[in-house]
Amino acid sequence: MMAQQYKIKNLVKVIVPLLFWAAQTNAQIGLGVADPVNPVEIKTDAGKVIVDKAGRVGVLIANPKVAVDLRDGTNGAVALGNTDKTAAQAGAGALRYVASPAIGVKGYLEFSDGTNWVSFFPKGKPRIVVMASKTTQDTYVFESASPTEIGTKSGIVQRRSSYLTNWTEKLDSDSGVPTNNFNPATGEFIAPRTGVYFATFTFALQSSQVNTGSNNQTEAIWEVRNPAGTITQRVKTNNGYASDTGASPNAVPVGSACTVSVYLNKGDKLRPFTWITVAFDGTTSQFDVSGSGAYNSLTIVEQ
């Protein structure tokens, strides 16, 4: 028994140093590298991939500064794919690429904040785009000498300020991501951030609604209100037309258009309205909604 214990002791004395020596020799792993100086070094045709003593990975770079450093100056790109995981499943800090074509956008990056996927803006300045057309007769009289006239109408009441309401939204996006900056029911756009916005809208009336007398005009007006509802800007285009426009054989649609570049603060409200005098005071003219509302359109683009 004593002899057996003695043999075991001697065996331990031999094995432990061997294990220690093996651990030391394996402290650096080199693939294609004879004498690695980092814990891991892999030789490639383009250069080395290393893991340094701090656990930082350097791809073709000898001294990584962050957890994964790709800044070799030539081939520093990184590729991301998409995932169907929720933001919570992926975890905060995860990245994904979404190939979702939109106007001017081929795709975009998103990161997880732990709850939602949040979009990065694509190359260049972020861009708000809103497009809508109008095929209804709906308006809202909001300025009139007679308070009882304030409210919803079917068509445009003469010599009254009327918002154009109930649009058909074609697009409302921020850099390709759908948003709710435009309210098609009211025709109101709320700026999500401060900047310059290019806005245009057009409308046309049925030719039979046009007075063939004199002093005819149609006004297309953009109105800006601050978040408190105070009017800060109004820009309008005043169009007249020939006195025989509405008479046969010259029965053509009559209308107006207004195009502006306006500076909006975050939260400012931009809304189109009209004032017309093409018939007798107080009467109503109808929109020309032929061609799926081609004559009545609205576009807002962030510059």
Short mmCIF file of C-alpha atoms in Angstrom, two decimals:
data_model
loop_
_atom_site.label_atom_id
_atom_site.label_comp_id
_atom_site.label_asym_id
_atom_site.label_seq_id
_atom_site.Cartn_x
_atom_site.Cartn_y
_atom_site.Cartn_z
CA MET A 1 0.00 0.00 0.00
CA MET A 2 2.81 2.39 0.91
CA ALA A 3 4.56 1.59 -2.35
CA GLN A 4 1.40 2.36 -4.30
CA GLN A 5 1.00 5.75 -2.56
CA TYR A 6 4.61 6.55 -3.31
CA LYS A 7 4.09 5.82 -7.02
CA ILE A 8 0.99 8.05 -7.11
CA LYS A 9 2.91 10.92 -5.48
CA ASN A 10 5.69 10.66 -8.00
CA LEU A 11 3.16 10.55 -10.85
CA VAL A 12 1.47 13.74 -9.59
CA LYS A 13 4.85 15.45 -9.37
CA VAL A 14 5.42 14.68 -13.03
CA ILE A 15 1.90 15.42 -14.37
CA VAL A 16 1.29 18.82 -12.68
CA PRO A 17 4.37 20.51 -14.19
CA LEU A 18 3.46 19.02 -17.54
CA LEU A 19 -0.04 20.50 -17.32
CA PHE A 20 1.36 23.89 -16.30
CA TRP A 21 3.81 23.78 -19.19
CA ALA A 22 1.02 22.83 -21.61
CA ALA A 23 -1.13 25.74 -20.39
CA GLN A 24 1.73 28.14 -20.94
CA THR A 25 2.50 26.84 -24.40
CA ASN A 26 -1.19 27.12 -25.40
CA ALA A 27 -1.57 30.71 -24.09
CA GLN A 28 -1.01 31.88 -27.69
CA ILE A 29 -2.78 30.19 -30.58
CA GLY A 30 -1.46 30.80 -34.04
CA LEU A 31 -2.98 29.57 -37.27
CA GLY A 32 -0.44 30.09 -39.98
CA VAL A 33 1.62 32.13 -37.51
CA ALA A 34 4.82 30.59 -36.12
CA ASP A 35 5.30 32.79 -33.04
CA PRO A 36 2.03 34.57 -32.12
CA VAL A 37 2.33 37.45 -29.67
CA ASN A 38 -1.42 37.75 -29.08
CA PRO A 39 -3.63 35.10 -27.50
CA VAL A 40 -5.07 34.35 -30.97
CA GLU A 41 -3.57 35.17 -34.36
CA ILE A 42 -4.87 33.93 -37.71
CA LYS A 43 -3.00 34.55 -40.92
CA THR A 44 -5.04 35.36 -44.06
CA ASP A 45 -4.03 36.41 -47.55
CA ALA A 46 -4.98 40.01 -46.67
CA GLY A 47 -3.36 40.11 -43.23
CA LYS A 48 -3.94 38.97 -39.66
CA VAL A 49 -7.06 38.56 -37.58
CA ILE A 50 -6.16 38.77 -33.89
CA VAL A 51 -7.64 38.63 -30.42
CA ASP A 52 -5.52 40.68 -28.03
CA LYS A 53 -5.06 40.19 -24.28
CA ALA A 54 -7.99 42.49 -23.52
CA GLY A 55 -10.30 40.35 -25.66
CA ARG A 56 -10.51 42.90 -28.49
CA VAL A 57 -10.76 41.56 -32.04
CA GLY A 58 -8.73 43.23 -34.75
CA VAL A 59 -9.48 42.38 -38.37
CA LEU A 60 -6.41 43.26 -40.47
CA ILE A 61 -5.38 45.71 -37.73
CA ALA A 62 -2.64 45.11 -35.17
CA ASN A 63 -3.89 47.30 -32.30
CA PRO A 64 -7.69 47.17 -31.95
CA LYS A 65 -9.15 50.04 -29.91
CA VAL A 66 -12.68 48.69 -29.43
CA ALA A 67 -14.31 45.26 -28.98
CA VAL A 68 -14.29 44.65 -32.75
CA ASP A 69 -12.03 46.89 -34.81
CA LEU A 70 -12.26 46.77 -38.62
CA ARG A 71 -10.41 50.01 -39.41
CA ASP A 72 -7.62 48.74 -41.60
CA GLY A 73 -8.20 51.66 -43.97
CA THR A 74 -9.07 49.53 -46.99
CA ASN A 75 -11.47 46.70 -46.19
CA GLY A 76 -13.30 47.94 -43.11
CA ALA A 77 -16.86 47.15 -44.18
CA VAL A 78 -19.28 45.14 -42.06
CA ALA A 79 -22.36 43.34 -43.40
CA LEU A 80 -25.72 43.03 -41.62
CA GLY A 81 -28.72 40.92 -42.49
CA ASN A 82 -32.37 41.08 -41.46
CA THR A 83 -34.07 39.17 -38.65
CA ASP A 84 -37.67 38.39 -37.84
CA LYS A 85 -36.98 38.56 -34.11
CA THR A 86 -38.74 41.26 -32.13
CA ALA A 87 -36.62 44.06 -30.68
CA ALA A 88 -37.02 42.51 -27.24
CA GLN A 89 -35.94 39.07 -28.48
CA ALA A 90 -32.89 40.50 -30.26
CA GLY A 91 -31.99 42.61 -27.22
CA ALA A 92 -30.93 46.24 -26.86
CA GLY A 93 -28.08 47.16 -29.19
CA ALA A 94 -28.87 44.62 -31.92
CA LEU A 95 -28.71 45.80 -35.54
CA ARG A 96 -30.54 44.69 -38.66
CA TYR A 97 -30.84 45.74 -42.31
CA VAL A 98 -34.35 46.15 -43.77
CA ALA A 99 -34.64 46.02 -47.56
CA SER A 100 -37.88 47.98 -47.89
CA PRO A 101 -37.90 50.14 -51.03
CA ALA A 102 -39.72 53.47 -50.85
CA ILE A 103 -39.43 56.76 -52.70
CA GLY A 104 -35.72 57.56 -52.77
CA VAL A 105 -34.90 54.80 -50.27
CA LYS A 106 -33.47 51.37 -51.15
CA GLY A 107 -33.27 50.09 -47.58
CA TYR A 108 -32.31 51.19 -44.09
CA LEU A 109 -30.71 50.09 -40.81
CA GLU A 110 -32.55 49.62 -37.53
CA PHE A 111 -31.30 49.12 -33.98
CA SER A 112 -33.09 47.59 -31.03
CA ASP A 113 -33.62 49.72 -27.93
CA GLY A 114 -34.82 46.61 -26.11
CA THR A 115 -38.48 47.31 -26.87
CA ASN A 116 -38.75 48.67 -30.42
CA TRP A 117 -36.78 48.58 -33.66
CA VAL A 118 -35.62 52.18 -34.28
CA SER A 119 -34.64 53.28 -37.78
CA PHE A 120 -31.41 54.93 -38.80
CA PHE A 121 -31.72 57.43 -41.62
CA PRO A 122 -30.36 56.35 -45.00
CA LYS A 123 -27.53 58.12 -46.79
CA GLY A 124 -28.08 61.86 -46.85
CA LYS A 125 -30.55 64.00 -44.99
CA PRO A 126 -33.68 62.34 -43.56
CA ARG A 127 -36.67 63.08 -45.72
CA ILE A 128 -40.35 63.50 -44.90
CA VAL A 129 -42.60 62.80 -47.88
CA VAL A 130 -46.40 63.19 -47.89
CA MET A 131 -48.65 62.67 -50.91
CA ALA A 132 -52.46 62.76 -51.10
CA SER A 133 -55.32 63.30 -53.52
CA LYS A 134 -58.88 64.47 -52.96
CA THR A 135 -61.96 62.80 -54.43
CA THR A 136 -64.54 64.03 -51.89
CA GLN A 137 -66.48 67.29 -51.74
CA ASP A 138 -65.73 67.71 -48.02
CA THR A 139 -64.58 71.09 -46.67
CA TYR A 140 -64.74 72.90 -43.35
CA VAL A 141 -65.68 76.59 -43.19
CA PHE A 142 -63.62 78.10 -40.37
CA GLU A 143 -63.82 81.84 -41.12
CA SER A 144 -67.10 83.56 -41.95
CA ALA A 145 -68.97 86.75 -41.07
CA SER A 146 -71.83 84.48 -40.00
CA PRO A 147 -70.83 82.23 -37.07
CA THR A 148 -73.67 79.84 -37.91
CA GLU A 149 -71.84 78.94 -41.16
CA ILE A 150 -68.82 77.51 -39.34
CA GLY A 151 -68.63 73.76 -39.84
CA THR A 152 -68.45 70.94 -42.37
CA LYS A 153 -69.74 71.52 -45.90
CA SER A 154 -70.09 69.65 -49.17
CA GLY A 155 -68.16 71.77 -51.68
CA ILE A 156 -66.62 75.24 -51.33
CA VAL A 157 -68.83 78.04 -50.08
CA GLN A 158 -68.24 81.34 -51.90
CA ARG A 159 -66.26 84.03 -50.08
CA ARG A 160 -65.57 81.87 -47.04
CA SER A 161 -62.29 80.43 -45.79
CA SER A 162 -62.55 76.67 -46.08
CA TYR A 163 -60.11 73.90 -45.16
CA LEU A 164 -59.92 71.06 -47.67
CA THR A 165 -60.73 67.92 -45.67
CA ASN A 166 -60.94 64.14 -46.14
CA TRP A 167 -58.02 63.48 -48.46
CA THR A 168 -56.94 60.07 -49.74
CA GLU A 169 -53.44 59.50 -48.42
CA LYS A 170 -50.97 58.02 -50.91
CA LEU A 171 -47.82 58.23 -48.81
CA ASP A 172 -46.74 59.47 -45.39
CA SER A 173 -43.17 58.44 -44.65
CA ASP A 174 -39.97 59.46 -42.93
CA SER A 175 -36.98 58.17 -44.91
CA GLY A 176 -39.01 55.21 -46.14
CA VAL A 177 -40.57 54.41 -42.76
CA PRO A 178 -44.38 54.89 -42.57
CA THR A 179 -45.41 57.68 -40.18
CA ASN A 180 -48.50 59.61 -39.09
CA ASN A 181 -47.34 63.19 -39.65
CA PHE A 182 -50.25 63.88 -42.01
CA ASN A 183 -53.90 63.62 -41.00
CA PRO A 184 -55.92 62.92 -44.17
CA ALA A 185 -59.23 63.59 -42.38
CA THR A 186 -58.30 67.20 -41.58
CA GLY A 187 -55.61 67.83 -44.23
CA GLU A 188 -53.24 68.91 -41.48
CA PHE A 189 -49.50 68.12 -41.44
CA ILE A 190 -47.52 68.41 -38.19
CA ALA A 191 -43.75 68.90 -38.58
CA PRO A 192 -41.92 66.16 -36.66
CA ARG A 193 -38.73 68.24 -36.58
CA THR A 194 -37.58 71.76 -37.36
CA GLY A 195 -36.63 72.48 -40.97
CA VAL A 196 -37.64 73.77 -44.39
CA TYR A 197 -40.54 72.03 -46.11
CA PHE A 198 -41.57 72.25 -49.76
CA ALA A 199 -45.37 72.05 -50.03
CA THR A 200 -47.78 72.28 -52.94
CA PHE A 201 -51.48 71.66 -53.40
CA THR A 202 -53.94 72.11 -56.25
CA PHE A 203 -57.70 72.06 -56.60
CA ALA A 204 -60.18 72.41 -59.45
CA LEU A 205 -63.90 73.19 -59.66
CA GLN A 206 -66.44 71.75 -62.00
CA SER A 207 -66.83 74.08 -64.99
CA SER A 208 -70.59 74.27 -64.48
CA GLN A 209 -69.94 75.87 -61.09
CA VAL A 210 -68.14 78.86 -62.56
CA ASN A 211 -69.73 82.29 -62.88
CA THR A 212 -69.10 83.79 -66.32
CA GLY A 213 -69.22 87.35 -65.01
CA SER A 214 -66.32 89.54 -63.90
CA ASN A 215 -64.25 89.76 -60.70
CA ASN A 216 -63.74 86.02 -60.50
CA GLN A 217 -60.87 84.56 -58.52
CA THR A 218 -59.72 81.39 -56.81
CA GLU A 219 -57.23 81.45 -53.95
CA ALA A 220 -55.11 78.48 -52.81
CA ILE A 221 -53.59 79.19 -49.39
CA TRP A 222 -51.14 77.42 -47.09
CA GLU A 223 -51.58 78.23 -43.42
CA VAL A 224 -49.04 77.66 -40.63
CA ARG A 225 -50.03 77.55 -36.98
CA ASN A 226 -47.76 76.97 -34.00
CA PRO A 227 -48.47 74.15 -31.52
CA ALA A 228 -50.68 76.54 -29.52
CA GLY A 229 -52.86 77.13 -32.59
CA THR A 230 -51.73 80.70 -33.32
CA ILE A 231 -51.44 81.59 -37.03
CA THR A 232 -47.82 82.42 -37.87
CA GLN A 233 -47.87 82.41 -41.69
CA ARG A 234 -50.28 82.45 -44.61
CA VAL A 235 -49.05 82.20 -48.19
CA LYS A 236 -51.50 82.25 -51.09
CA THR A 237 -51.81 82.18 -54.85
CA ASN A 238 -54.65 84.20 -56.37
CA ASN A 239 -55.75 83.01 -59.80
CA GLY A 240 -58.24 84.75 -62.06
CA TYR A 241 -59.67 83.39 -65.31
CA ALA A 242 -61.42 84.54 -68.46
CA SER A 243 -65.09 85.50 -68.11
CA ASP A 244 -66.22 82.91 -70.66
CA THR A 245 -64.35 79.99 -69.07
CA GLY A 246 -67.47 78.28 -67.81
CA ALA A 247 -69.54 78.76 -70.93
CA SER A 248 -69.83 76.22 -73.70
CA PRO A 249 -67.72 75.34 -75.63
CA ASN A 250 -65.07 76.57 -73.15
CA ALA A 251 -66.31 74.48 -70.21
CA VAL A 252 -62.99 73.73 -68.54
CA PRO A 253 -62.16 73.16 -64.86
CA VAL A 254 -61.20 76.27 -62.92
CA GLY A 255 -59.04 76.22 -59.83
CA SER A 256 -55.79 77.26 -58.26
CA ALA A 257 -52.52 75.97 -56.84
CA CYS A 258 -50.08 77.17 -54.20
CA THR A 259 -46.45 76.11 -53.91
CA VAL A 260 -44.27 77.26 -51.02
CA SER A 261 -41.07 76.57 -49.13
CA VAL A 262 -41.80 77.23 -45.48
CA TYR A 263 -39.70 77.07 -42.33
CA LEU A 264 -41.47 75.01 -39.69
CA ASN A 265 -40.54 74.49 -36.09
CA LYS A 266 -41.12 71.08 -34.58
CA GLY A 267 -44.83 70.77 -33.84
CA ASP A 268 -45.94 73.51 -36.26
CA LYS A 269 -49.09 72.71 -38.26
CA LEU A 270 -49.31 73.16 -42.03
CA ARG A 271 -52.74 73.04 -43.65
CA PRO A 272 -54.25 73.97 -47.05
CA PHE A 273 -57.39 76.05 -47.44
CA THR A 274 -59.16 78.04 -50.12
CA TRP A 275 -61.22 81.20 -50.68
CA ILE A 276 -63.11 81.59 -53.95
CA THR A 277 -65.54 83.88 -55.69
CA VAL A 278 -66.79 82.19 -58.82
CA ALA A 279 -70.54 82.36 -58.16
CA PHE A 280 -73.04 84.30 -56.06
CA ASP A 281 -72.17 85.04 -52.43
CA GLY A 282 -73.00 82.16 -50.10
CA THR A 283 -73.55 79.56 -52.80
CA THR A 284 -71.44 76.42 -53.09
CA SER A 285 -69.17 75.15 -55.86
CA GLN A 286 -68.23 71.50 -56.32
CA PHE A 287 -64.77 70.04 -56.87
CA ASP A 288 -63.93 68.39 -60.17
CA VAL A 289 -63.09 64.90 -58.89
CA SER A 290 -62.73 63.25 -62.29
CA GLY A 291 -59.68 61.13 -62.98
CA SER A 292 -59.52 59.86 -59.37
CA GLY A 293 -58.95 63.36 -58.06
CA ALA A 294 -56.10 64.17 -60.44
CA TYR A 295 -56.90 67.89 -60.24
CA ASN A 296 -56.88 67.91 -56.42
CA SER A 297 -53.53 66.86 -55.03
CA LEU A 298 -51.16 67.62 -52.17
CA THR A 299 -47.43 67.01 -51.73
CA ILE A 300 -45.12 67.88 -48.81
CA VAL A 301 -41.38 67.16 -48.94
CA GLU A 302 -38.76 67.99 -46.32
CA GLN A 303 -35.81 69.85 -47.86
#
